[in-house]
PDB file of N, CA, C and O in Angstrom:
ATOM      1  N   MET A   1      95.439 107.790 107.885  1.00 77.00           N
ATOM      2  CA  MET A   1      96.291 107.381 108.835  1.00 77.00           C
ATOM      3  C   MET A   1      97.749 107.310 108.424  1.00 77.00           C
ATOM      4  O   MET A   1      98.727 107.708 108.882  1.00 77.00           O
ATOM      5  N   PHE A   2      97.982 106.613 107.077  1.00 85.00           N
ATOM      6  CA  PHE A   2      99.330 106.402 106.746  1.00 85.00           C
ATOM      7  C   PHE A   2      99.868 107.705 106.472  1.00 85.00           C
ATOM      8  O   PHE A   2     101.240 107.699 106.797  1.00 85.00           O
ATOM      9  N   CYS A   3      99.330 108.619 105.764  1.00 91.00           N
ATOM     10  CA  CYS A   3     100.146 109.886 105.615  1.00 91.00           C
ATOM     11  C   CYS A   3     100.559 110.547 107.001  1.00 91.00           C
ATOM     12  O   CYS A   3     101.755 111.124 106.935  1.00 91.00           O
ATOM     13  N   GLU A   4      99.796 110.513 107.840  1.00 90.00           N
ATOM     14  CA  GLU A   4     100.242 111.048 109.200  1.00 90.00           C
ATOM     15  C   GLU A   4     101.433 110.279 109.744  1.00 90.00           C
ATOM     16  O   GLU A   4     102.292 111.068 110.188  1.00 90.00           O
ATOM     17  N   GLN A   5     101.351 109.066 109.823  1.00 90.00           N
ATOM     18  CA  GLN A   5     102.585 108.307 110.155  1.00 90.00           C
ATOM     19  C   GLN A   5     103.647 108.559 109.573  1.00 90.00           C
ATOM     20  O   GLN A   5     104.795 108.541 110.265  1.00 90.00           O
ATOM     21  N   LEU A   6     103.556 108.494 108.379  1.00 92.00           N
ATOM     22  CA  LEU A   6     104.822 108.719 107.549  1.00 92.00           C
ATOM     23  C   LEU A   6     105.550 110.240 107.805  1.00 92.00           C
ATOM     24  O   LEU A   6     106.568 110.188 108.151  1.00 92.00           O
ATOM     25  N   LYS A   7     104.805 111.259 107.938  1.00 93.00           N
ATOM     26  CA  LYS A   7     105.095 112.525 108.112  1.00 93.00           C
ATOM     27  C   LYS A   7     105.843 112.485 109.442  1.00 93.00           C
ATOM     28  O   LYS A   7     106.684 113.107 109.821  1.00 93.00           O
ATOM     29  N   ASN A   8     104.996 111.979 110.479  1.00 92.00           N
ATOM     30  CA  ASN A   8     105.386 112.018 111.880  1.00 92.00           C
ATOM     31  C   ASN A   8     106.827 111.270 111.968  1.00 92.00           C
ATOM     32  O   ASN A   8     107.711 111.870 112.728  1.00 92.00           O
ATOM     33  N   LEU A   9     106.838 110.296 111.392  1.00 93.00           N
ATOM     34  CA  LEU A   9     108.314 109.469 111.484  1.00 93.00           C
ATOM     35  C   LEU A   9     109.343 110.250 110.820  1.00 93.00           C
ATOM     36  O   LEU A   9     110.561 110.371 111.390  1.00 93.00           O
ATOM     37  N   ARG A  10     108.995 111.041 109.856  1.00 92.00           N
ATOM     38  CA  ARG A  10     110.278 111.677 109.031  1.00 92.00           C
ATOM     39  C   ARG A  10     110.528 112.816 110.063  1.00 92.00           C
ATOM     40  O   ARG A  10     111.750 113.244 110.302  1.00 92.00           O
ATOM     41  N   MET A  11     109.611 113.582 110.646  1.00 95.00           N
ATOM     42  CA  MET A  11     109.781 114.560 111.529  1.00 95.00           C
ATOM     43  C   MET A  11     110.425 114.359 112.757  1.00 95.00           C
ATOM     44  O   MET A  11     111.340 114.983 113.256  1.00 95.00           O
ATOM     45  N   GLU A  12     109.998 113.180 113.221  1.00 93.00           N
ATOM     46  CA  GLU A  12     110.786 112.727 114.509  1.00 93.00           C
ATOM     47  C   GLU A  12     112.432 112.503 114.258  1.00 93.00           C
ATOM     48  O   GLU A  12     113.128 112.856 115.108  1.00 93.00           O
ATOM     49  N   ARG A  13     112.832 112.215 113.126  1.00 92.00           N
ATOM     50  CA  ARG A  13     114.122 111.869 112.675  1.00 92.00           C
ATOM     51  C   ARG A  13     114.764 113.126 112.213  1.00 92.00           C
ATOM     52  O   ARG A  13     115.999 113.101 112.032  1.00 92.00           O
ATOM     53  N   ARG A  14     114.064 114.313 112.011  1.00 95.00           N
ATOM     54  CA  ARG A  14     114.610 115.598 111.557  1.00 95.00           C
ATOM     55  C   ARG A  14     115.037 115.345 110.281  1.00 95.00           C
ATOM     56  O   ARG A  14     116.219 115.828 109.912  1.00 95.00           O
ATOM     57  N   ILE A  15     114.253 114.886 109.429  1.00 92.00           N
ATOM     58  CA  ILE A  15     114.683 114.449 107.960  1.00 92.00           C
ATOM     59  C   ILE A  15     114.043 115.344 106.913  1.00 92.00           C
ATOM     60  O   ILE A  15     112.741 115.356 107.084  1.00 92.00           O
ATOM     61  N   TYR A  16     114.490 115.965 106.126  1.00 94.00           N
ATOM     62  CA  TYR A  16     113.717 116.639 105.057  1.00 94.00           C
ATOM     63  C   TYR A  16     113.179 115.924 104.009  1.00 94.00           C
ATOM     64  O   TYR A  16     113.642 114.742 103.693  1.00 94.00           O
ATOM     65  N   GLN A  17     111.988 116.125 103.406  1.00 94.00           N
ATOM     66  CA  GLN A  17     111.470 115.306 102.528  1.00 94.00           C
ATOM     67  C   GLN A  17     112.636 114.928 101.344  1.00 94.00           C
ATOM     68  O   GLN A  17     112.646 114.122 100.660  1.00 94.00           O
ATOM     69  N   ARG A  18     113.368 116.089 101.051  1.00 94.00           N
ATOM     70  CA  ARG A  18     114.176 115.865  99.969  1.00 94.00           C
ATOM     71  C   ARG A  18     115.130 114.761 100.083  1.00 94.00           C
ATOM     72  O   ARG A  18     115.643 114.005  99.391  1.00 94.00           O
ATOM     73  N   GLU A  19     115.632 114.752 101.492  1.00 94.00           N
ATOM     74  CA  GLU A  19     116.567 113.664 102.235  1.00 94.00           C
ATOM     75  C   GLU A  19     115.890 112.368 101.934  1.00 94.00           C
ATOM     76  O   GLU A  19     116.329 111.274 101.331  1.00 94.00           O
ATOM     77  N   ALA A  20     114.532 112.092 102.244  1.00 92.00           N
ATOM     78  CA  ALA A  20     113.764 110.657 102.253  1.00 92.00           C
ATOM     79  C   ALA A  20     113.850 110.515 100.767  1.00 92.00           C
ATOM     80  O   ALA A  20     114.007 109.255 100.420  1.00 92.00           O
ATOM     81  N   ALA A  21     113.545 111.599  99.901  1.00 93.00           N
ATOM     82  CA  ALA A  21     113.059 110.998  98.707  1.00 93.00           C
ATOM     83  C   ALA A  21     114.403 110.562  97.835  1.00 93.00           C
ATOM     84  O   ALA A  21     114.540 109.676  97.184  1.00 93.00           O
ATOM     85  N   GLU A  22     115.602 111.249  98.299  1.00 93.00           N
ATOM     86  CA  GLU A  22     116.812 110.821  97.611  1.00 93.00           C
ATOM     87  C   GLU A  22     117.294 109.387  98.125  1.00 93.00           C
ATOM     88  O   GLU A  22     117.707 108.682  97.297  1.00 93.00           O
ATOM     89  N   HIS A  23     116.979 109.016  99.437  1.00 89.00           N
ATOM     90  CA  HIS A  23     117.529 107.918  99.871  1.00 89.00           C
ATOM     91  C   HIS A  23     116.508 106.665  99.344  1.00 89.00           C
ATOM     92  O   HIS A  23     116.707 105.619  99.087  1.00 89.00           O
ATOM     93  N   LEU A  24     115.181 107.096  99.053  1.00 88.00           N
ATOM     94  CA  LEU A  24     114.263 106.221  98.342  1.00 88.00           C
ATOM     95  C   LEU A  24     114.250 106.105  96.971  1.00 88.00           C
ATOM     96  O   LEU A  24     113.701 105.085  96.326  1.00 88.00           O
ATOM     97  N   GLY A  25     115.000 106.964  96.315  1.00 90.00           N
ATOM     98  CA  GLY A  25     115.218 106.882  94.783  1.00 90.00           C
ATOM     99  C   GLY A  25     114.001 107.396  93.999  1.00 90.00           C
ATOM    100  O   GLY A  25     113.439 106.820  93.038  1.00 90.00           O
ATOM    101  N   VAL A  26     113.310 108.438  94.763  1.00 91.00           N
ATOM    102  CA  VAL A  26     111.957 108.854  94.100  1.00 91.00           C
ATOM    103  C   VAL A  26     112.157 110.533  93.965  1.00 91.00           C
ATOM    104  O   VAL A  26     113.097 110.941  94.842  1.00 91.00           O
ATOM    105  N   ASN A  27     111.441 111.146  93.286  1.00 93.00           N
ATOM    106  CA  ASN A  27     111.521 112.665  93.416  1.00 93.00           C
ATOM    107  C   ASN A  27     110.702 113.265  94.610  1.00 93.00           C
ATOM    108  O   ASN A  27     110.075 112.638  95.390  1.00 93.00           O
ATOM    109  N   MET A  28     110.939 114.445  94.904  1.00 94.00           N
ATOM    110  CA  MET A  28     110.452 114.988  96.198  1.00 94.00           C
ATOM    111  C   MET A  28     108.845 115.151  95.928  1.00 94.00           C
ATOM    112  O   MET A  28     108.352 114.999  97.067  1.00 94.00           O
ATOM    113  N   ARG A  29     108.431 115.317  94.740  1.00 95.00           N
ATOM    114  CA  ARG A  29     107.005 115.413  94.779  1.00 95.00           C
ATOM    115  C   ARG A  29     106.159 114.091  95.120  1.00 95.00           C
ATOM    116  O   ARG A  29     105.202 114.302  95.728  1.00 95.00           O
ATOM    117  N   ALA A  30     106.814 113.055  94.957  1.00 93.00           N
ATOM    118  CA  ALA A  30     106.336 111.573  95.341  1.00 93.00           C
ATOM    119  C   ALA A  30     106.265 111.617  96.889  1.00 93.00           C
ATOM    120  O   ALA A  30     105.220 111.105  97.460  1.00 93.00           O
ATOM    121  N   CYS A  31     107.139 112.031  97.680  1.00 92.00           N
ATOM    122  CA  CYS A  31     107.345 112.061  99.076  1.00 92.00           C
ATOM    123  C   CYS A  31     106.153 113.080  99.721  1.00 92.00           C
ATOM    124  O   CYS A  31     105.457 112.596 100.468  1.00 92.00           O
ATOM    125  N   GLN A  32     106.153 114.100  98.980  1.00 95.00           N
ATOM    126  CA  GLN A  32     104.887 115.199  99.271  1.00 95.00           C
ATOM    127  C   GLN A  32     103.526 114.938  99.207  1.00 95.00           C
ATOM    128  O   GLN A  32     102.756 114.666 100.012  1.00 95.00           O
ATOM    129  N   ASN A  33     103.451 114.015  98.045  1.00 95.00           N
ATOM    130  CA  ASN A  33     102.246 113.495  97.891  1.00 95.00           C
ATOM    131  C   ASN A  33     101.669 112.258  98.641  1.00 95.00           C
ATOM    132  O   ASN A  33     100.654 112.125  99.126  1.00 95.00           O
ATOM    133  N   HIS A  34     102.705 111.516  99.070  1.00 93.00           N
ATOM    134  CA  HIS A  34     102.489 110.438 100.110  1.00 93.00           C
ATOM    135  C   HIS A  34     102.019 111.006 101.464  1.00 93.00           C
ATOM    136  O   HIS A  34     101.210 110.650 102.004  1.00 93.00           O
ATOM    137  N   GLU A  35     102.897 112.124 102.010  1.00 93.00           N
ATOM    138  CA  GLU A  35     102.399 112.761 103.208  1.00 93.00           C
ATOM    139  C   GLU A  35     101.329 113.403 103.091  1.00 93.00           C
ATOM    140  O   GLU A  35     100.563 113.678 104.299  1.00 93.00           O
ATOM    141  N   CYS A  36     100.867 113.964 102.054  1.00 94.00           N
ATOM    142  CA  CYS A  36      99.675 114.789 102.036  1.00 94.00           C
ATOM    143  C   CYS A  36      98.364 113.862 101.688  1.00 94.00           C
ATOM    144  O   CYS A  36      97.113 114.384 101.740  1.00 94.00           O
ATOM    145  N   GLY A  37      98.712 112.606 101.392  1.00 93.00           N
ATOM    146  CA  GLY A  37      97.215 111.632 101.430  1.00 93.00           C
ATOM    147  C   GLY A  37      96.803 111.774  99.697  1.00 93.00           C
ATOM    148  O   GLY A  37      95.982 111.266  99.523  1.00 93.00           O
ATOM    149  N   GLN A  38      97.646 112.276  98.863  1.00 95.00           N
ATOM    150  CA  GLN A  38      97.257 112.545  97.198  1.00 95.00           C
ATOM    151  C   GLN A  38      97.596 111.251  96.691  1.00 95.00           C
ATOM    152  O   GLN A  38      97.098 111.004  95.857  1.00 95.00           O
ATOM    153  N   SER A  39      98.544 110.464  97.218  1.00 92.00           N
ATOM    154  CA  SER A  39      98.946 109.190  96.526  1.00 92.00           C
ATOM    155  C   SER A  39      99.368 108.201  97.509  1.00 92.00           C
ATOM    156  O   SER A  39      99.741 108.532  98.768  1.00 92.00           O
ATOM    157  N   GLU A  40      99.278 107.010  97.326  1.00 90.00           N
ATOM    158  CA  GLU A  40      99.665 105.981  98.161  1.00 90.00           C
ATOM    159  C   GLU A  40     100.797 105.122  97.314  1.00 90.00           C
ATOM    160  O   GLU A  40     100.906 104.938  96.049  1.00 90.00           O
ATOM    161  N   PRO A  41     101.940 104.758  98.062  1.00 91.00           N
ATOM    162  CA  PRO A  41     103.131 104.079  97.476  1.00 91.00           C
ATOM    163  C   PRO A  41     102.831 102.628  97.317  1.00 91.00           C
ATOM    164  O   PRO A  41     101.804 102.015  97.760  1.00 91.00           O
ATOM    165  N   ASN A  42     103.518 102.143  96.067  1.00 92.00           N
ATOM    166  CA  ASN A  42     103.265 100.848  95.773  1.00 92.00           C
ATOM    167  C   ASN A  42     103.914  99.920  96.844  1.00 92.00           C
ATOM    168  O   ASN A  42     104.552 100.460  97.631  1.00 92.00           O
ATOM    169  N   ILE A  43     103.701  98.603  96.736  1.00 93.00           N
ATOM    170  CA  ILE A  43     104.199  97.652  97.927  1.00 93.00           C
ATOM    171  C   ILE A  43     105.691  97.753  97.989  1.00 93.00           C
ATOM    172  O   ILE A  43     106.213  97.845  99.272  1.00 93.00           O
ATOM    173  N   GLY A  44     106.596  97.862  96.972  1.00 93.00           N
ATOM    174  CA  GLY A  44     108.025  98.057  96.987  1.00 93.00           C
ATOM    175  C   GLY A  44     108.450  99.152  97.732  1.00 93.00           C
ATOM    176  O   GLY A  44     109.183  99.220  98.559  1.00 93.00           O
ATOM    177  N   ARG A  45     107.744 100.447  97.503  1.00 91.00           N
ATOM    178  CA  ARG A  45     108.177 101.562  98.113  1.00 91.00           C
ATOM    179  C   ARG A  45     107.569 101.587  99.574  1.00 91.00           C
ATOM    180  O   ARG A  45     108.277 102.010 100.453  1.00 91.00           O
ATOM    181  N   LEU A  46     106.598 101.053  99.811  1.00 92.00           N
ATOM    182  CA  LEU A  46     106.089 100.826 101.124  1.00 92.00           C
ATOM    183  C   LEU A  46     106.997 100.125 102.272  1.00 92.00           C
ATOM    184  O   LEU A  46     107.189 100.508 103.200  1.00 92.00           O
ATOM    185  N   ILE A  47     107.387  99.123 101.637  1.00 94.00           N
ATOM    186  CA  ILE A  47     108.343  98.266 102.299  1.00 94.00           C
ATOM    187  C   ILE A  47     109.941  99.114 102.694  1.00 94.00           C
ATOM    188  O   ILE A  47     110.431  99.122 103.660  1.00 94.00           O
ATOM    189  N   ALA A  48     110.362  99.649 101.475  1.00 93.00           N
ATOM    190  CA  ALA A  48     111.331 100.676 101.622  1.00 93.00           C
ATOM    191  C   ALA A  48     111.237 101.658 102.800  1.00 93.00           C
ATOM    192  O   ALA A  48     112.017 101.976 103.450  1.00 93.00           O
ATOM    193  N   LEU A  49     109.870 102.427 102.819  1.00 91.00           N
ATOM    194  CA  LEU A  49     109.662 103.473 103.838  1.00 91.00           C
ATOM    195  C   LEU A  49     109.526 102.920 105.116  1.00 91.00           C
ATOM    196  O   LEU A  49     110.078 103.468 105.942  1.00 91.00           O
ATOM    197  N   ALA A  50     109.080 101.634 105.435  1.00 92.00           N
ATOM    198  CA  ALA A  50     109.205 101.027 106.608  1.00 92.00           C
ATOM    199  C   ALA A  50     110.745 100.807 107.021  1.00 92.00           C
ATOM    200  O   ALA A  50     110.947 101.130 108.179  1.00 92.00           O
ATOM    201  N   GLY A  51     111.388 100.155 106.360  1.00 93.00           N
ATOM    202  CA  GLY A  51     112.692  99.911 106.454  1.00 93.00           C
ATOM    203  C   GLY A  51     113.610 101.185 106.845  1.00 93.00           C
ATOM    204  O   GLY A  51     114.143 101.386 107.760  1.00 93.00           O
ATOM    205  N   TYR A  52     113.236 102.294 106.016  1.00 91.00           N
ATOM    206  CA  TYR A  52     113.972 103.630 106.124  1.00 91.00           C
ATOM    207  C   TYR A  52     113.661 104.100 107.502  1.00 91.00           C
ATOM    208  O   TYR A  52     114.436 104.834 108.239  1.00 91.00           O
ATOM    209  N   SER A  53     112.392 103.956 107.925  1.00 90.00           N
ATOM    210  CA  SER A  53     111.793 104.542 109.203  1.00 90.00           C
ATOM    211  C   SER A  53     112.118 103.619 110.410  1.00 90.00           C
ATOM    212  O   SER A  53     111.878 104.217 111.560  1.00 90.00           O
ATOM    213  N   GLY A  54     112.374 102.710 109.988  1.00 92.00           N
ATOM    214  CA  GLY A  54     112.787 101.521 111.275  1.00 92.00           C
ATOM    215  C   GLY A  54     111.652 101.257 111.803  1.00 92.00           C
ATOM    216  O   GLY A  54     111.650 100.996 113.308  1.00 92.00           O
ATOM    217  N   VAL A  55     110.459 101.002 111.183  1.00 94.00           N
ATOM    218  CA  VAL A  55     109.189 100.372 111.657  1.00 94.00           C
ATOM    219  C   VAL A  55     108.728  99.335 110.929  1.00 94.00           C
ATOM    220  O   VAL A  55     109.180  98.959 109.881  1.00 94.00           O
ATOM    221  N   THR A  56     107.655  98.604 111.686  1.00 95.00           N
ATOM    222  CA  THR A  56     107.018  97.560 110.808  1.00 95.00           C
ATOM    223  C   THR A  56     105.988  98.092 109.785  1.00 95.00           C
ATOM    224  O   THR A  56     105.686  99.425 110.020  1.00 95.00           O
ATOM    225  N   LEU A  57     105.664  97.378 108.629  1.00 93.00           N
ATOM    226  CA  LEU A  57     104.646  97.621 107.773  1.00 93.00           C
ATOM    227  C   LEU A  57     103.342  98.040 108.548  1.00 93.00           C
ATOM    228  O   LEU A  57     102.594  98.844 108.241  1.00 93.00           O
ATOM    229  N   ASP A  58     102.981  97.387 109.601  1.00 93.00           N
ATOM    230  CA  ASP A  58     101.621  97.229 110.408  1.00 93.00           C
ATOM    231  C   ASP A  58     101.645  98.683 111.433  1.00 93.00           C
ATOM    232  O   ASP A  58     100.736  99.199 111.040  1.00 93.00           O
ATOM    233  N   TYR A  59     102.929  98.989 111.684  1.00 93.00           N
ATOM    234  CA  TYR A  59     102.807 100.231 112.392  1.00 93.00           C
ATOM    235  C   TYR A  59     102.696 101.392 111.445  1.00 93.00           C
ATOM    236  O   TYR A  59     101.960 102.386 111.402  1.00 93.00           O
ATOM    237  N   LEU A  60     103.388 101.307 110.239  1.00 91.00           N
ATOM    238  CA  LEU A  60     103.393 102.373 109.217  1.00 91.00           C
ATOM    239  C   LEU A  60     102.107 102.582 108.523  1.00 91.00           C
ATOM    240  O   LEU A  60     101.719 103.579 108.410  1.00 91.00           O
ATOM    241  N   THR A  61     101.208 101.597 108.535  1.00 89.00           N
ATOM    242  CA  THR A  61      99.922 101.357 108.014  1.00 89.00           C
ATOM    243  C   THR A  61      98.805 101.843 109.152  1.00 89.00           C
ATOM    244  O   THR A  61      97.515 101.711 108.516  1.00 89.00           O
ATOM    245  N   GLY A  62      99.168 101.969 110.171  1.00 88.00           N
ATOM    246  CA  GLY A  62      98.215 102.072 111.456  1.00 88.00           C
ATOM    247  C   GLY A  62      97.509 100.969 111.690  1.00 88.00           C
ATOM    248  O   GLY A  62      96.478 100.868 112.488  1.00 88.00           O
ATOM    249  N   ARG A  63      98.086  99.557 111.505  1.00 91.00           N
ATOM    250  CA  ARG A  63      97.417  98.476 111.973  1.00 91.00           C
ATOM    251  C   ARG A  63      97.705  98.104 113.406  1.00 91.00           C
ATOM    252  O   ARG A  63      96.901  97.396 114.064  1.00 91.00           O
ATOM    253  N   THR A  64      98.895  98.808 113.808  1.00 90.00           N
ATOM    254  CA  THR A  64      99.131  98.508 115.254  1.00 90.00           C
ATOM    255  C   THR A  64      99.972  99.700 115.873  1.00 90.00           C
ATOM    256  O   THR A  64     100.258 100.693 115.047  1.00 90.00           O
ATOM    257  N   TYR A  65     100.107  99.852 117.122  1.00 86.00           N
ATOM    258  CA  TYR A  65     100.719 101.034 117.670  1.00 86.00           C
ATOM    259  C   TYR A  65     102.065 100.583 118.212  1.00 86.00           C
ATOM    260  O   TYR A  65     102.907 101.405 118.694  1.00 86.00           O
ATOM    261  N   SER A  66     102.575  99.497 117.944  1.00 87.00           N
ATOM    262  CA  SER A  66     103.940  98.638 118.129  1.00 87.00           C
ATOM    263  C   SER A  66     104.904  99.220 117.052  1.00 87.00           C
ATOM    264  O   SER A  66     104.662  98.534 115.877  1.00 87.00           O
ATOM    265  N   ARG A  67     105.944  99.604 117.298  1.00 87.00           N
ATOM    266  CA  ARG A  67     106.603  99.967 116.170  1.00 87.00           C
ATOM    267  C   ARG A  67     107.697  98.711 115.732  1.00 87.00           C
ATOM    268  O   ARG A  67     108.199  99.031 114.672  1.00 87.00           O
ATOM    269  N   THR A  68     107.737  98.047 116.622  1.00 80.00           N
ATOM    270  CA  THR A  68     108.508  96.632 116.291  1.00 80.00           C
ATOM    271  C   THR A  68     107.707  95.550 115.872  1.00 80.00           C
ATOM    272  O   THR A  68     106.596  95.409 116.457  1.00 80.00           O
TER     273      THR A  68
END
């Protein structure tokens, strides 16, 4: 669920993985792995991803359908 949410949010904003990686201070491979479900971010990166995407942690992790 998380990987799908993450990819959908990035694509909605029309942001390339490279741009998201640069903003978050990680390499592009880390973003690819998160979106493909091959790895999960640590709590710090999870918080950064939610902030960058403009959604709550609950939405990003699939606990709710409400973005705010």
